[in-house]
């Protein structure tokens, strides 16, 4: 039986990769022999290295930090020796970025932060600083520093926990909800207390009764459980705010500008672990998919090369010609199988030459308008495509390309197999 | 340190997305063909085997030309403009269904050839897009040519695509209109009934006005046609016909039957006026396109140009790039929404 998400105008997104994935518990992937830790794993300037070559580092030890407000530290995901600093291809930016290469050696040693057994007794500033110190960023994909979201000047009345996980290849958030409901609730409480919000909403696509433990604790904590319709596009932060509260976030603003803060459910777990256990953000859950293995949920340390994950899954890396990190709808393919994971990556999809490559042979646009019909933010991808090909910048501006949320639905439905994606296309032009 | 020189297995860094809906241009075209089979079957049932020959001739002409063009493109190592025959097949069916069954076969071949070579292939290859509907443009051009020929020969013999005696019809007064539609009356049906349900004259694709209407509505849903155009077109045609009927004191039902259910209106509404490349994209612009199409068509009909919808369509097609510039929806986040609780 196939599974679909319903979009506008009766279009559907195939979510068959998800079938059965939610029932598969996390498996812990052993640390790789060599971990590659990028200094840049968040929105904002990278920190300065705090270690040097040949230094011995412990798991959880801070590797970099900086004074800029948006800078968050990165921590060693393994115990070992720093063998190199290098400029390597970054899995998200696609550019060469500074990385620390650590060779794993000896027994694992841990360097965690002080434990806050009663976080409610800590000051808000102390909690925010702890979250920054732990290197926590939004784990839904944006990698925006969490401490900035918690210390904004805007008046916020709603906290929304985004557990929608609408990407067709991801189910790791559902696994978190099944396996770590207490930590999720603790994280939500910590965030809610810092923000001082009136109302907390937990948005999920699951049906009532599917997450009994979590539903119970959320109910006890008076957190509203919002079951969202099964749609891929509503997983977007901006559309989720509109769906739940009817508030529209302008393209040049963020949810706090309309009184809402949105955090991913995985971020809540990271916050709880940082505050209550003193654990920095050095690992995360992700969903892995290949046709041979099907879907699996893995708990992986940052800096683990994709190659290591494939080998762990019992696959031969040389059999694959495409690897997508993150969402299969929004993530880019990486050029090198050894690129390491960073904090924002919630999924890995490995594709062989036998897997479909639907955009290989595009036809000219037939102006069927399917992209316009499915667009969840009501821009006109078809007209933007034409304007972009003609270099008509005036018309592009009129068509509000800035409202594009890069969801790729326009490309997904295109009968001419065109990667429409207006924002990316216009940015690259 | 990872040594990139050791890496002997490069990956393809494709942009997103990496999956697709499975919908393809060929599937859309084949769905359109399947939808048009209903008016084709109704046309053959109402008009007879000659209707089938007309459709087959038009389709065969277009497919043969498609094959010849492809061979030429391959032999000269040019890019193949239309790799699949699905789109030419749709064009052939539209041409066939927009012809009267009594048209000489040579004229059908001519319309199909002109539509395929000049208005489909040439537009697609040179202009990279069809700005005007190929079938409508082809018929309009032939109509103009035949208008000259008819000065010298019997129009009914050479053309059947355009009847100059229609120009002498009085389409405005109640009496004149009644005389004009009397042509459609049969032994068992009034003129209005014939026009709406079962005609034996006019466009093959419009033989059953109601049949096309139902098929068109279903096709609009199934293929996701630009339904706002036929909706606006048919509603405004109905309003104009009713107003005219009431204003002139005639029978509004007969007016609606002729102005709305004639083949050149009802078939064109769903299968030609929704042609994606030559029609506007913004929703409000589609409504306006439909309204203007109705107004121009109605004016032409009152002037006795009963197949005038093709001319109106071609004229409006030319302005589609202008229609595309207005009537845009408000993008999410750009005003109008609630911003704070």
Short mmCIF file of C-alpha atoms in Angstrom, two decimals, chain B:
data_model
loop_
_atom_site.label_atom_id
_atom_site.label_comp_id
_atom_site.label_asym_id
_atom_site.label_seq_id
_atom_site.Cartn_x
_atom_site.Cartn_y
_atom_site.Cartn_z
CA UNK B 1 43.22 13.85 6.83
CA UNK B 2 40.97 12.62 4.06
CA UNK B 3 42.97 12.49 0.86
CA UNK B 4 40.76 13.51 -2.00
CA UNK B 5 43.19 12.03 -4.52
CA UNK B 6 42.33 8.57 -3.24
CA UNK B 7 38.74 9.17 -4.04
CA UNK B 8 37.91 7.24 -7.19
CA UNK B 9 34.17 7.28 -6.87
CA UNK B 10 32.66 10.69 -7.55
CA UNK B 11 28.99 11.24 -6.85
CA UNK B 12 26.51 13.30 -8.80
CA UNK B 13 25.75 16.42 -6.77
CA UNK B 14 22.21 16.78 -8.06
CA UNK B 15 20.01 19.62 -6.96
CA UNK B 16 16.73 18.85 -5.21
CA UNK B 17 14.25 17.36 -5.50
CA UNK B 18 15.32 13.77 -6.08
CA UNK B 19 11.90 12.25 -6.56
CA UNK B 20 9.02 13.23 -8.82
CA UNK B 21 5.30 12.68 -9.00
CA UNK B 22 5.54 10.40 -12.03
CA UNK B 23 3.39 12.72 -14.11
CA UNK B 24 4.86 13.31 -17.54
CA UNK B 25 4.13 15.37 -20.59
CA UNK B 26 3.24 12.20 -22.49
CA UNK B 27 0.79 11.13 -19.80
CA UNK B 28 -0.90 14.53 -19.85
CA UNK B 29 -1.17 14.36 -23.63
CA UNK B 30 -2.53 10.82 -23.58
CA UNK B 31 -5.10 11.79 -20.96
CA UNK B 32 -6.18 14.65 -23.24
CA UNK B 33 -6.50 12.21 -26.14
CA UNK B 34 -8.56 9.84 -24.04
CA UNK B 35 -10.84 12.71 -23.01
CA UNK B 36 -11.28 13.76 -26.63
CA UNK B 37 -12.27 10.24 -27.61
CA UNK B 38 -15.68 10.86 -26.01
CA UNK B 39 -16.64 13.79 -28.29
CA UNK B 40 -15.10 11.82 -31.17
CA UNK B 41 -17.33 8.82 -30.51
CA UNK B 42 -20.38 11.05 -30.09
CA UNK B 43 -19.48 12.87 -33.30
CA UNK B 44 -19.21 9.67 -35.28
CA UNK B 45 -22.46 8.38 -33.76
CA UNK B 46 -24.32 11.61 -34.62
CA UNK B 47 -22.79 12.46 -37.98
CA UNK B 48 -21.69 9.13 -39.39
CA UNK B 49 -18.54 7.43 -40.64
CA UNK B 50 -17.40 10.50 -42.52
CA UNK B 51 -16.71 12.10 -39.16
CA UNK B 52 -14.37 9.25 -38.32
CA UNK B 53 -12.53 9.61 -41.64
CA UNK B 54 -12.07 13.31 -41.00
CA UNK B 55 -10.53 12.65 -37.57
CA UNK B 56 -8.30 9.88 -38.89
CA UNK B 57 -7.16 12.01 -41.83
CA UNK B 58 -6.25 14.90 -39.55
CA UNK B 59 -4.41 12.61 -37.11
CA UNK B 60 -2.61 10.75 -39.89
CA UNK B 61 -1.54 13.99 -41.57
CA UNK B 62 -0.08 15.35 -38.37
CA UNK B 63 1.68 12.11 -37.43
CA UNK B 64 3.20 11.68 -40.90
CA UNK B 65 4.49 15.25 -40.80
CA UNK B 66 5.81 14.69 -37.29
CA UNK B 67 7.71 11.66 -38.56
CA UNK B 68 9.08 13.55 -41.58
CA UNK B 69 10.20 16.48 -39.40
CA UNK B 70 11.89 14.13 -36.97
CA UNK B 71 13.74 12.33 -39.76
CA UNK B 72 14.88 15.70 -41.11
CA UNK B 73 15.95 16.89 -37.65
CA UNK B 74 17.91 13.69 -37.08
CA UNK B 75 19.53 13.73 -40.51
CA UNK B 76 20.64 17.34 -40.03
CA UNK B 77 21.69 16.63 -36.41
CA UNK B 78 19.33 19.20 -35.02
CA UNK B 79 17.72 19.05 -31.62
CA UNK B 80 14.46 17.08 -31.78
CA UNK B 81 11.69 19.57 -31.19
CA UNK B 82 8.97 17.06 -30.36
CA UNK B 83 10.57 13.74 -29.38
CA UNK B 84 7.25 12.06 -28.67
CA UNK B 85 4.24 11.82 -31.02
CA UNK B 86 1.85 12.39 -28.13
CA UNK B 87 1.61 16.13 -28.55
CA UNK B 88 1.14 15.95 -32.37
CA UNK B 89 -1.50 13.29 -31.74
CA UNK B 90 -3.46 15.73 -29.59
CA UNK B 91 -3.14 18.37 -32.28
CA UNK B 92 -4.40 15.93 -34.92
CA UNK B 93 -7.43 15.07 -32.82
CA UNK B 94 -8.23 18.71 -32.15
CA UNK B 95 -8.01 19.52 -35.86
CA UNK B 96 -10.18 16.55 -36.76
CA UNK B 97 -12.77 17.34 -34.14
CA UNK B 98 -12.91 21.01 -35.10
CA UNK B 99 -13.70 20.24 -38.74
CA UNK B 100 -17.19 19.87 -40.15
CA UNK B 101 -17.74 16.34 -41.43
CA UNK B 102 -18.71 17.69 -44.85
CA UNK B 103 -15.35 19.42 -45.33
CA UNK B 104 -13.40 18.19 -48.36
CA UNK B 105 -10.62 15.90 -47.18
CA UNK B 106 -8.04 18.10 -48.88
CA UNK B 107 -9.09 21.00 -46.67
CA UNK B 108 -8.76 18.84 -43.56
CA UNK B 109 -5.30 17.78 -44.68
CA UNK B 110 -4.43 21.43 -45.32
CA UNK B 111 -5.60 22.59 -41.90
CA UNK B 112 -3.74 19.74 -40.18
CA UNK B 113 -0.56 20.35 -42.18
CA UNK B 114 -0.56 24.08 -41.58
CA UNK B 115 -1.29 23.57 -37.90
CA UNK B 116 1.54 21.06 -37.54
CA UNK B 117 4.27 22.66 -39.62
CA UNK B 118 3.77 26.37 -39.11
CA UNK B 119 1.81 26.80 -35.94
CA UNK B 120 3.17 23.92 -33.88
CA UNK B 121 6.61 23.02 -35.17
CA UNK B 122 7.72 26.50 -36.28
CA UNK B 123 6.48 28.17 -33.10
CA UNK B 124 8.02 25.50 -30.90
CA UNK B 125 11.36 25.47 -32.72
CA UNK B 126 11.84 29.16 -33.40
CA UNK B 127 9.87 30.89 -30.68
CA UNK B 128 10.39 28.10 -28.07
CA UNK B 129 6.72 28.29 -27.23
CA UNK B 130 3.33 28.17 -28.89
CA UNK B 131 1.99 31.69 -28.58
CA UNK B 132 -1.14 30.93 -30.55
CA UNK B 133 -3.27 27.83 -30.65
CA UNK B 134 -2.09 25.84 -33.70
CA UNK B 135 -5.46 24.40 -34.70
CA UNK B 136 -7.31 27.70 -34.28
CA UNK B 137 -4.61 29.66 -36.09
CA UNK B 138 -4.51 27.19 -38.95
CA UNK B 139 -8.26 27.30 -39.39
CA UNK B 140 -8.24 31.09 -39.21
CA UNK B 141 -5.58 31.36 -41.90
CA UNK B 142 -7.36 28.92 -44.18
CA UNK B 143 -10.58 30.77 -43.55
CA UNK B 144 -8.91 33.94 -44.76
CA UNK B 145 -7.51 32.20 -47.84
CA UNK B 146 -10.80 30.54 -48.62
CA UNK B 147 -12.54 33.86 -48.21
CA UNK B 148 -10.61 34.98 -51.26
CA UNK B 149 -11.19 31.74 -53.17
CA UNK B 150 -14.91 31.92 -52.67
CA UNK B 151 -15.01 35.06 -54.74
CA UNK B 152 -14.34 32.80 -57.67
CA UNK B 153 -15.90 29.48 -56.87
CA UNK B 154 -18.85 27.90 -55.17
CA UNK B 155 -17.98 28.29 -51.48
CA UNK B 156 -19.87 25.22 -50.41
CA UNK B 157 -17.82 23.14 -52.79
CA UNK B 158 -14.36 24.52 -52.02
CA UNK B 159 -14.59 25.29 -48.38
CA UNK B 160 -17.20 24.05 -45.99
CA UNK B 161 -14.94 25.58 -43.42
CA UNK B 162 -16.62 28.91 -43.80
CA UNK B 163 -20.00 29.64 -45.20
CA UNK B 164 -20.27 33.14 -46.64
CA UNK B 165 -24.05 32.89 -46.76
CA UNK B 166 -23.95 32.94 -42.96
CA UNK B 167 -22.86 36.55 -43.23
CA UNK B 168 -26.27 37.35 -44.62
CA UNK B 169 -28.09 35.82 -41.67
CA UNK B 170 -29.96 38.17 -39.39
CA UNK B 171 -28.69 37.05 -36.01
CA UNK B 172 -30.06 39.99 -34.09
CA UNK B 173 -33.82 40.18 -34.57
CA UNK B 174 -35.98 37.46 -33.05
CA UNK B 175 -37.43 36.49 -36.39
CA UNK B 176 -34.09 36.44 -38.20
CA UNK B 177 -32.56 34.38 -35.42
CA UNK B 178 -35.43 31.89 -35.50
CA UNK B 179 -34.91 31.45 -39.23
CA UNK B 180 -31.17 31.00 -38.75
CA UNK B 181 -31.46 28.24 -36.17
CA UNK B 182 -34.30 26.49 -37.98
CA UNK B 183 -31.59 24.79 -40.01
CA UNK B 184 -30.84 22.61 -36.99
CA UNK B 185 -34.41 21.40 -36.59
CA UNK B 186 -34.95 17.69 -37.21
CA UNK B 187 -37.99 15.42 -37.42
CA UNK B 188 -37.72 14.52 -33.77
CA UNK B 189 -36.01 17.52 -32.21
CA UNK B 190 -36.49 21.24 -32.13
CA UNK B 191 -33.54 23.35 -33.23
CA UNK B 192 -32.63 24.09 -29.61
CA UNK B 193 -32.80 20.41 -28.63
CA UNK B 194 -30.67 19.47 -31.60
CA UNK B 195 -28.08 22.11 -30.81
CA UNK B 196 -27.86 21.05 -27.19
CA UNK B 197 -28.08 17.28 -27.49
CA UNK B 198 -27.48 15.88 -30.97
CA UNK B 199 -26.46 17.81 -34.06
CA UNK B 200 -25.55 16.43 -37.43
CA UNK B 201 -23.85 19.60 -38.69
CA UNK B 202 -20.99 21.75 -37.62
CA UNK B 203 -17.84 20.73 -35.78
CA UNK B 204 -17.52 16.99 -35.30
CA UNK B 205 -16.32 17.53 -31.74
CA UNK B 206 -19.44 19.47 -30.86
CA UNK B 207 -22.03 16.99 -32.13
CA UNK B 208 -23.40 16.55 -28.66
CA UNK B 209 -23.14 19.84 -26.79
CA UNK B 210 -24.15 18.26 -23.51
CA UNK B 211 -21.76 15.37 -24.08
CA UNK B 212 -18.85 17.75 -24.58
CA UNK B 213 -19.89 19.78 -21.56
CA UNK B 214 -19.87 16.73 -19.30
CA UNK B 215 -16.64 15.39 -20.82
CA UNK B 216 -15.03 18.80 -20.52
CA UNK B 217 -15.93 19.15 -16.86
CA UNK B 218 -14.56 15.69 -16.09
CA UNK B 219 -11.41 16.36 -18.16
CA UNK B 220 -10.88 19.67 -16.38
CA UNK B 221 -10.85 17.81 -13.08
CA UNK B 222 -8.82 14.86 -14.32
CA UNK B 223 -6.16 16.68 -16.34
CA UNK B 224 -6.26 19.85 -14.26
CA UNK B 225 -7.09 21.98 -17.28
CA UNK B 226 -7.27 25.75 -16.91
CA UNK B 227 -10.95 25.44 -16.02
CA UNK B 228 -11.46 29.12 -15.28
CA UNK B 229 -11.28 29.92 -19.00
CA UNK B 230 -14.16 27.64 -20.13
CA UNK B 231 -16.13 28.57 -17.02
CA UNK B 232 -15.89 32.31 -17.69
CA UNK B 233 -16.36 31.79 -21.43
CA UNK B 234 -19.50 29.68 -21.15
CA UNK B 235 -21.07 31.70 -18.34
CA UNK B 236 -20.60 34.98 -20.17
CA UNK B 237 -21.82 33.46 -23.43
CA UNK B 238 -24.92 32.23 -21.58
CA UNK B 239 -25.50 35.63 -20.01
CA UNK B 240 -25.06 37.44 -23.33
CA UNK B 241 -27.31 34.96 -25.15
CA UNK B 242 -30.01 35.24 -22.48
CA UNK B 243 -29.82 39.02 -22.46
CA UNK B 244 -30.00 39.12 -26.23
CA UNK B 245 -32.97 36.76 -26.22
CA UNK B 246 -34.83 38.82 -23.66
CA UNK B 247 -33.85 42.08 -25.30
CA UNK B 248 -35.00 41.09 -28.79
CA UNK B 249 -38.05 39.25 -27.57
CA UNK B 250 -36.95 35.90 -28.93
CA UNK B 251 -36.62 32.55 -27.22
CA UNK B 252 -33.67 32.70 -24.79
CA UNK B 253 -33.34 28.91 -24.81
CA UNK B 254 -32.72 28.90 -28.55
CA UNK B 255 -30.26 31.74 -28.11
CA UNK B 256 -28.35 29.82 -25.44
CA UNK B 257 -28.52 26.66 -27.53
CA UNK B 258 -26.88 28.31 -30.51
CA UNK B 259 -24.46 30.67 -28.82
CA UNK B 260 -23.25 28.22 -26.17
CA UNK B 261 -23.76 24.70 -27.48
CA UNK B 262 -22.59 25.12 -31.03
CA UNK B 263 -19.43 23.06 -31.60
CA UNK B 264 -17.18 26.04 -32.17
CA UNK B 265 -18.03 27.24 -28.67
CA UNK B 266 -18.52 24.18 -26.50
CA UNK B 267 -15.65 22.11 -27.96
CA UNK B 268 -13.34 25.08 -28.22
CA UNK B 269 -14.09 26.06 -24.63
CA UNK B 270 -12.63 22.89 -23.13
CA UNK B 271 -10.16 21.58 -25.67
CA UNK B 272 -8.76 24.63 -27.45
CA UNK B 273 -9.19 27.60 -25.15
CA UNK B 274 -7.45 25.66 -22.36
CA UNK B 275 -4.37 24.89 -24.49
CA UNK B 276 -1.72 25.54 -21.85
CA UNK B 277 1.03 27.31 -23.74
CA UNK B 278 -1.11 29.94 -25.41
CA UNK B 279 -3.28 30.90 -22.44
CA UNK B 280 -2.59 32.94 -19.31
CA UNK B 281 -1.25 31.51 -16.07
CA UNK B 282 -2.68 33.80 -13.33
CA UNK B 283 -6.13 32.74 -12.25
CA UNK B 284 -7.78 36.14 -12.54
CA UNK B 285 -6.20 36.64 -15.95
CA UNK B 286 -7.73 33.31 -17.00
CA UNK B 287 -11.16 34.57 -15.99
CA UNK B 288 -10.65 37.76 -17.96
CA UNK B 289 -9.39 35.78 -20.93
CA UNK B 290 -12.59 33.71 -20.85
CA UNK B 291 -14.79 36.80 -20.53
CA UNK B 292 -13.15 38.57 -23.47
CA UNK B 293 -13.23 35.39 -25.52
CA UNK B 294 -16.97 35.26 -24.95
CA UNK B 295 -17.52 38.91 -25.83
CA UNK B 296 -15.50 38.70 -29.07
CA UNK B 297 -17.05 35.39 -30.04
CA UNK B 298 -20.55 36.68 -29.39
CA UNK B 299 -19.96 39.80 -31.47
CA UNK B 300 -18.64 37.67 -34.33
CA UNK B 301 -21.61 35.33 -34.03
CA UNK B 302 -24.02 38.23 -34.21
CA UNK B 303 -22.22 39.31 -37.36
CA UNK B 304 -22.88 35.92 -38.91
CA UNK B 305 -19.37 34.51 -38.40
CA UNK B 306 -20.64 31.42 -36.62
CA UNK B 307 -17.25 29.77 -36.22
CA UNK B 308 -15.80 33.07 -35.07
CA UNK B 309 -14.58 31.70 -31.74
CA UNK B 310 -11.35 30.55 -33.40
CA UNK B 311 -10.62 34.09 -34.56
CA UNK B 312 -11.37 35.47 -31.11
CA UNK B 313 -9.13 32.82 -29.57
CA UNK B 314 -6.20 33.54 -31.86
CA UNK B 315 -6.49 37.27 -31.22
CA UNK B 316 -6.52 36.76 -27.45
CA UNK B 317 -3.67 34.23 -27.63
CA UNK B 318 -1.46 36.96 -29.01
CA UNK B 319 -2.03 38.97 -25.85
CA UNK B 320 -1.35 36.13 -23.44
CA UNK B 321 2.07 37.52 -22.43
CA UNK B 322 0.23 40.67 -21.36
CA UNK B 323 -2.42 38.69 -19.48
CA UNK B 324 0.40 36.98 -17.61
CA UNK B 325 1.48 40.26 -16.13
CA UNK B 326 -1.53 40.91 -13.93
CA UNK B 327 -4.10 39.23 -11.73
CA UNK B 328 -1.49 37.50 -9.61
CA UNK B 329 -2.54 36.01 -6.31
CA UNK B 330 -1.12 37.50 -3.15
CA UNK B 331 1.86 35.44 -2.10
CA UNK B 332 1.72 33.99 1.39
CA UNK B 333 3.30 36.39 3.86
CA UNK B 334 2.86 39.46 1.71
CA UNK B 335 0.08 41.32 3.41
CA UNK B 336 -3.55 40.53 4.00
CA UNK B 337 -2.93 37.93 6.68
CA UNK B 338 -3.18 38.30 10.41
CA UNK B 339 0.20 39.18 11.81
CA UNK B 340 -0.23 39.14 15.54
CA UNK B 341 -2.66 37.50 17.89
#
